[in-house]
Amino acid sequence: MKKVLAVVLASMMVLSLAACGGGDKKETEAPKETPKATEAAKETQAATEAAKETAEKATEAAPAANGEGLKIGVCIYKFDDNFMTLYRQELQKYLEETYGAEVTVVDGKGDQAEQTNQIDNFISQGVDVLILNLVQASATETVAKTCADAGIPAVFINREPDATELERWESEGVAATYVGADARQSGTFQGEIILDTPNKGDINGDGKVSYIMLIGDPENVDAQYRTEFSVKALTDAGMEVEELFAQRGDWDQAKGQELTANALAQFGDQIEVVFANNDAMALGAIEAIEAEDRKMNEDIYLVGVDALDEATAAIADGRMTGTVLNDHMGQSHTAADVAIKMANGEKVDTKYTVDYVKVTE
Ligand code: BGC
């Protein structure tokens, strides 16, 4: 629809421009030029009509491209996750408003067995495509095979499967794809934000950056890569580092608060940098840091990932050093666009990534 409208609007603009051009010529040029101008206008009109026809035909040939009537099942690892809440709400809204699809979103409650049942239910209901944020990325191969056996295309989101699984999809022509972001980039950006501070994270000037790490879910590559690449950015820049504490906080704000409080009780002023694998845990860390009267950006730094509204507000208020935008809009829209294409039988790539963006004051 949108495309047709755009073509029609463009055609109208071309026609009115041609008309204006003709008018100018009439005033400034000799009458013998007029037939040429008329000819040109006629050609433009013919071309415009041909373009309109082609656009109309294209829309007729692919009526489902607008997603009208397509049934889409969406499985989210758990609803109680700040980032995935923004993501799933945008995904549903975009699929319904842009494509007119019928969308059902279910909560895996952090339980792979429960989510597997939900996937089986969607398959028996005969959905046209599945969008899957698995509880365990390690279940990808089994789930991809179940979907392929049922002839239902699968779009895996948020938790990147093993590279070997993506290669299998490619070589065996499996109708599956992954849409996400490269977590290495988010880790690197976190480290670079610390390197951009006046003392590069070495607040006490003892020649090393002493940090604590709030890990998301160790099974999740986002957590693994952010943990690794945030520190790597520092060491690649020639900084010495000292890890004082690293524990799993399962992406959760309350756990982020608890872990940071424990680490502060144990290591106190030695802690110069808090790396949180996501903003939810960073928001928890803020509470613990403020409870100890530590001065943000003076005697401690804190970085997260996601750019939740609460985190960007905290950065603006000087209560957090920085974060990295995990683009839930870009990712959910890409996942939706790719899902619609697959539901219409189009072949797509095995991987789509959306860039992260550094966010500081
Ligand atoms: C986000 C986290 C979220 C996790 C869920 C990550 O990409 O940064 O906030 O909890 O995905 O899998």
XYZ file of C-alpha atoms and ligand atoms in Angstrom:
373
model
C 0.000 0.000 0.000
C 2.689 2.393 1.124
C 4.753 1.645 -1.971
C 1.828 2.311 -4.277
C 1.096 5.542 -2.487
C 4.733 6.595 -2.796
C 4.753 5.842 -6.521
C 1.509 7.741 -7.019
C 2.791 10.728 -5.044
C 6.084 10.671 -6.932
C 4.184 10.490 -10.218
C 2.056 13.449 -9.212
C 5.198 15.387 -8.371
C 6.809 14.466 -11.693
C 3.657 15.497 -13.526
C 3.297 18.797 -11.701
C 7.014 19.520 -12.194
C 6.641 18.742 -15.904
C 3.620 21.025 -16.000
C 5.544 23.837 -14.266
C 8.524 23.312 -16.591
C 6.191 23.532 -19.579
C 4.757 26.766 -18.217
C 8.202 28.364 -17.801
C 9.217 27.355 -21.253
C 6.124 28.919 -22.724
C 7.089 32.264 -21.236
C 10.827 32.216 -22.002
C 11.242 30.199 -25.162
C 10.301 30.682 -28.800
C 6.966 29.066 -29.859
C 8.811 26.540 -32.105
C 10.118 24.822 -28.943
C 6.606 24.151 -27.622
C 5.885 20.892 -29.488
C 9.107 19.420 -28.027
C 8.039 20.402 -24.517
C 4.618 18.854 -25.092
C 6.284 15.677 -26.357
C 8.489 15.521 -23.269
C 5.478 15.998 -21.022
C 3.647 13.224 -22.899
C 6.627 10.874 -22.482
C 6.799 11.676 -18.770
C 3.106 10.941 -18.423
C 3.416 7.645 -20.289
C 6.370 6.627 -18.114
C 4.443 7.585 -14.998
C 1.444 5.532 -16.017
C 3.661 2.552 -16.803
C 5.277 2.891 -13.372
C 1.844 3.045 -11.735
C 0.759 -0.060 -13.586
C 3.906 -1.958 -12.599
C 3.449 -0.974 -8.970
C -0.189 -2.067 -9.031
C 0.731 -5.382 -10.646
C 3.460 -5.960 -8.052
C 0.972 -5.429 -5.260
C -1.507 -7.788 -6.894
C 1.171 -10.462 -7.340
C 2.179 -10.390 -3.673
C -0.981 -9.636 -1.713
C 0.390 -11.180 1.496
C 3.381 -8.824 1.453
C 1.322 -6.591 3.715
C 0.936 -9.500 6.131
C -2.861 -9.246 6.215
C -4.186 -12.464 7.740
C -0.779 -13.963 8.505
C -0.649 -15.737 11.870
C 2.534 -15.063 13.794
C 3.566 -16.772 17.037
C 6.073 -14.968 19.238
C 7.834 -16.741 22.120
C 9.639 -14.523 24.658
C 12.052 -16.114 27.174
C 10.311 -14.263 30.006
C 8.044 -11.227 30.160
C 9.717 -10.002 33.341
C 12.788 -8.534 31.552
C 13.076 -4.758 31.061
C 14.707 -4.868 27.632
C 12.645 -7.716 26.201
C 9.478 -5.949 27.383
C 10.288 -2.912 25.216
C 11.275 -5.255 22.398
C 8.139 -7.439 22.430
C 5.759 -4.502 22.745
C 7.342 -2.786 19.751
C 7.455 -6.046 17.776
C 3.748 -6.713 18.263
C 2.746 -3.115 17.542
C 4.841 -2.958 14.374
C 3.620 -6.328 13.041
C -0.005 -5.387 13.637
C 0.134 -1.774 12.479
C 2.501 -2.098 9.532
C 1.494 -5.507 8.252
C -1.958 -6.182 9.709
C -0.712 -9.562 10.970
C -2.399 -11.594 13.704
C 0.154 -11.769 16.497
C 0.160 -13.919 19.633
C 2.947 -13.361 22.164
C 3.606 -15.890 24.959
C 5.711 -15.820 28.142
C 8.265 -18.638 28.509
C 8.693 -17.709 32.207
C 12.379 -18.569 32.009
C 11.575 -22.269 31.553
C 12.740 -24.029 28.384
C 10.366 -26.991 28.858
C 7.392 -24.637 29.129
C 8.556 -22.702 26.063
C 8.988 -25.907 24.053
C 5.313 -26.701 24.784
C 4.332 -23.229 23.620
C 6.236 -23.743 20.372
C 4.495 -27.123 19.848
C 1.126 -25.423 20.434
C 1.868 -22.719 17.874
C 2.868 -25.415 15.390
C -0.348 -27.374 15.891
C -2.332 -24.148 15.465
C -0.624 -23.802 12.063
C 1.017 -20.380 12.454
C 2.691 -18.999 9.321
C 5.953 -18.085 11.034
C 7.504 -18.175 14.518
C 9.609 -15.461 16.167
C 11.657 -17.039 18.940
C 13.531 -15.578 21.886
C 14.619 -18.911 23.363
C 15.069 -19.458 27.080
C 18.239 -21.399 26.275
C 20.178 -20.575 23.134
C 21.553 -24.136 23.309
C 18.060 -25.388 22.373
C 18.267 -23.657 18.980
C 19.164 -26.709 16.900
C 16.368 -28.869 18.332
C 13.803 -26.075 17.949
C 14.976 -25.221 14.420
C 14.554 -28.888 13.452
C 11.050 -29.067 14.969
C 10.015 -25.965 13.011
C 11.612 -27.214 9.775
C 9.832 -30.602 10.110
C 6.538 -28.721 10.478
C 7.393 -26.505 7.482
C 7.226 -23.336 9.583
C 9.944 -20.695 9.125
C 11.687 -19.540 12.292
C 13.192 -16.169 13.185
C 15.456 -16.482 16.239
C 15.964 -13.206 18.075
C 18.097 -11.713 20.874
C 20.128 -14.822 21.817
C 22.638 -15.617 19.131
C 22.877 -19.307 18.245
C 26.215 -21.066 17.615
C 27.896 -20.174 14.338
C 27.817 -23.881 13.349
C 24.017 -23.855 13.574
C 23.828 -20.829 11.255
C 26.125 -22.651 8.834
C 23.808 -25.679 8.950
C 20.817 -23.492 8.012
C 22.794 -22.148 5.095
C 24.107 -25.482 3.796
C 20.851 -27.407 4.314
C 18.640 -24.553 3.112
C 16.713 -24.440 6.424
C 14.119 -21.632 6.578
C 15.612 -20.105 9.739
C 17.426 -16.884 10.523
C 18.873 -14.940 13.451
C 18.167 -11.247 14.056
C 20.154 -9.533 16.785
C 23.179 -7.442 17.495
C 26.871 -8.263 17.828
C 27.429 -8.334 21.585
C 31.198 -7.964 21.081
C 30.531 -4.435 19.865
C 28.532 -3.547 22.983
C 31.326 -4.814 25.247
C 33.955 -2.881 23.308
C 31.846 0.289 23.540
C 31.529 -0.130 27.326
C 35.313 -0.347 27.611
C 35.758 2.667 25.324
C 33.406 4.751 27.464
C 35.713 4.041 30.435
C 38.789 4.853 28.314
C 37.190 8.213 27.478
C 37.082 9.257 31.154
C 39.854 11.661 32.286
C 41.835 8.877 34.053
C 40.820 6.022 31.741
C 39.190 4.264 34.689
C 42.300 4.324 36.891
C 40.814 6.725 39.426
C 43.341 6.110 42.206
C 46.311 6.248 39.838
C 47.793 2.913 40.936
C 48.403 1.880 37.338
C 45.468 -0.507 37.023
C 41.717 -0.402 36.532
C 40.076 -2.371 39.352
C 36.594 -3.443 38.349
C 33.650 -5.611 39.236
C 31.554 -7.398 36.605
C 27.801 -7.938 36.878
C 27.178 -10.838 34.511
C 23.771 -11.355 32.828
C 23.194 -15.051 32.259
C 26.467 -16.941 31.696
C 24.817 -19.209 29.108
C 23.930 -16.198 26.959
C 26.528 -14.976 24.441
C 25.493 -11.383 25.074
C 26.722 -11.834 28.643
C 29.843 -13.741 27.590
C 30.925 -11.240 24.942
C 30.127 -8.131 26.990
C 32.134 -9.537 29.893
C 35.068 -10.353 27.636
C 35.123 -7.382 25.262
C 34.572 -4.601 27.811
C 37.801 -5.625 29.536
C 39.565 -6.377 26.252
C 38.988 -2.783 25.106
C 40.939 -1.651 28.194
C 43.814 -4.102 27.792
C 43.982 -3.455 24.016
C 44.500 0.202 24.899
C 47.432 -0.799 27.127
C 45.638 -0.529 30.474
C 46.327 -2.999 33.261
C 43.196 -4.453 34.810
C 42.264 -6.207 38.016
C 39.031 -8.148 38.373
C 37.869 -7.912 41.967
C 34.516 -9.618 41.610
C 32.423 -11.211 38.832
C 29.066 -12.854 39.469
C 25.867 -13.666 37.652
C 22.942 -11.300 38.154
C 20.649 -12.831 35.494
C 19.961 -9.443 33.852
C 17.938 -8.522 36.921
C 17.805 -5.155 38.721
C 17.338 -6.530 42.268
C 20.235 -8.953 41.760
C 22.397 -6.133 40.348
C 21.746 -4.171 43.525
C 22.508 -7.134 45.783
C 25.730 -8.100 44.001
C 27.044 -4.529 43.958
C 26.239 -4.117 47.667
C 28.146 -7.341 48.402
C 31.101 -6.266 46.275
C 31.211 -2.817 47.901
C 31.102 -4.413 51.351
C 33.999 -6.654 50.382
C 36.203 -4.301 48.322
C 35.024 -0.776 49.189
C 37.149 2.005 47.691
C 39.243 -0.417 45.663
C 36.386 -0.605 43.156
C 36.916 1.950 40.390
C 34.640 0.604 37.671
C 31.376 -1.329 37.668
C 30.674 -3.095 34.392
C 27.065 -4.270 34.171
C 26.128 -6.529 31.257
C 22.829 -4.629 31.032
C 21.105 -1.501 32.331
C 18.660 -3.308 34.601
C 21.588 -4.557 36.709
C 23.284 -1.130 36.405
C 20.156 0.528 37.830
C 20.400 -1.857 40.783
C 24.092 -0.974 41.109
C 23.223 2.750 41.332
C 21.127 2.072 44.441
C 23.983 0.178 46.122
C 26.575 2.797 45.114
C 24.448 5.669 46.413
C 23.756 3.789 49.658
C 27.544 3.805 50.226
C 27.799 7.532 49.418
C 30.208 6.902 46.574
C 30.443 9.822 44.102
C 29.610 8.786 40.554
C 32.192 9.852 37.944
C 34.474 11.069 40.756
C 35.416 7.995 42.770
C 33.595 5.319 40.757
C 32.363 4.689 37.193
C 29.387 2.622 36.073
C 28.452 1.459 32.575
C 25.555 -0.661 31.323
C 24.017 -1.751 28.026
C 20.528 -1.205 26.518
C 19.919 2.551 27.005
C 16.699 2.060 28.952
C 14.985 5.409 29.635
C 15.815 5.142 33.350
C 19.495 4.639 32.491
C 19.763 7.570 30.068
C 18.019 9.754 32.665
C 20.553 8.589 35.274
C 23.415 9.439 32.890
C 21.990 12.915 32.306
C 21.786 13.371 36.096
C 25.398 12.224 36.608
C 24.299 9.067 38.469
C 25.758 6.697 35.871
C 28.734 7.061 33.485
C 27.352 5.660 30.269
C 25.492 2.918 28.457
C 25.261 1.394 24.989
C 22.052 1.578 22.999
C 20.717 -1.907 22.269
C 18.401 -0.884 19.463
C 15.132 -2.707 20.248
C 13.346 -0.659 17.567
C 15.790 -1.617 14.803
C 15.946 -5.234 15.933
C 12.198 -5.742 16.327
C 11.438 -4.086 12.990
C 14.080 -6.165 11.201
C 12.778 -9.348 12.846
C 9.236 -8.460 11.746
C 10.222 -7.558 8.166
C 12.210 -10.781 7.796
C 9.400 -12.864 9.364
C 6.879 -11.488 6.857
C 9.211 -12.239 3.966
C 9.733 -15.812 5.181
C 6.003 -16.329 5.704
C 5.618 -15.328 2.059
C 8.146 -17.962 1.042
C 11.028 -15.585 0.312
C 14.569 -16.763 0.934
C 16.401 -14.630 3.468
C 19.928 -14.452 4.935
C 20.848 -16.544 7.964
C 21.843 -13.519 10.046
C 20.879 -9.851 10.423
C 22.598 -7.555 12.910
C 21.759 -4.071 14.087
C 24.518 -1.748 15.374
C 24.932 -0.696 18.987
C 25.494 3.012 19.785
C 27.524 4.549 22.666
C 25.527 6.755 25.019
C 27.218 9.196 27.408
C 26.259 12.525 28.892
C 19.818 -7.297 26.868
C 19.411 -7.604 28.276
C 18.341 -8.664 28.269
C 18.810 -9.867 27.483
C 17.746 -10.921 27.391
C 20.231 -8.572 26.168
O 20.567 -8.290 24.850
O 20.892 -6.403 26.874
O 18.941 -6.475 28.928
O 18.054 -9.019 29.602
O 19.175 -9.472 26.207
O 18.213 -12.040 26.687
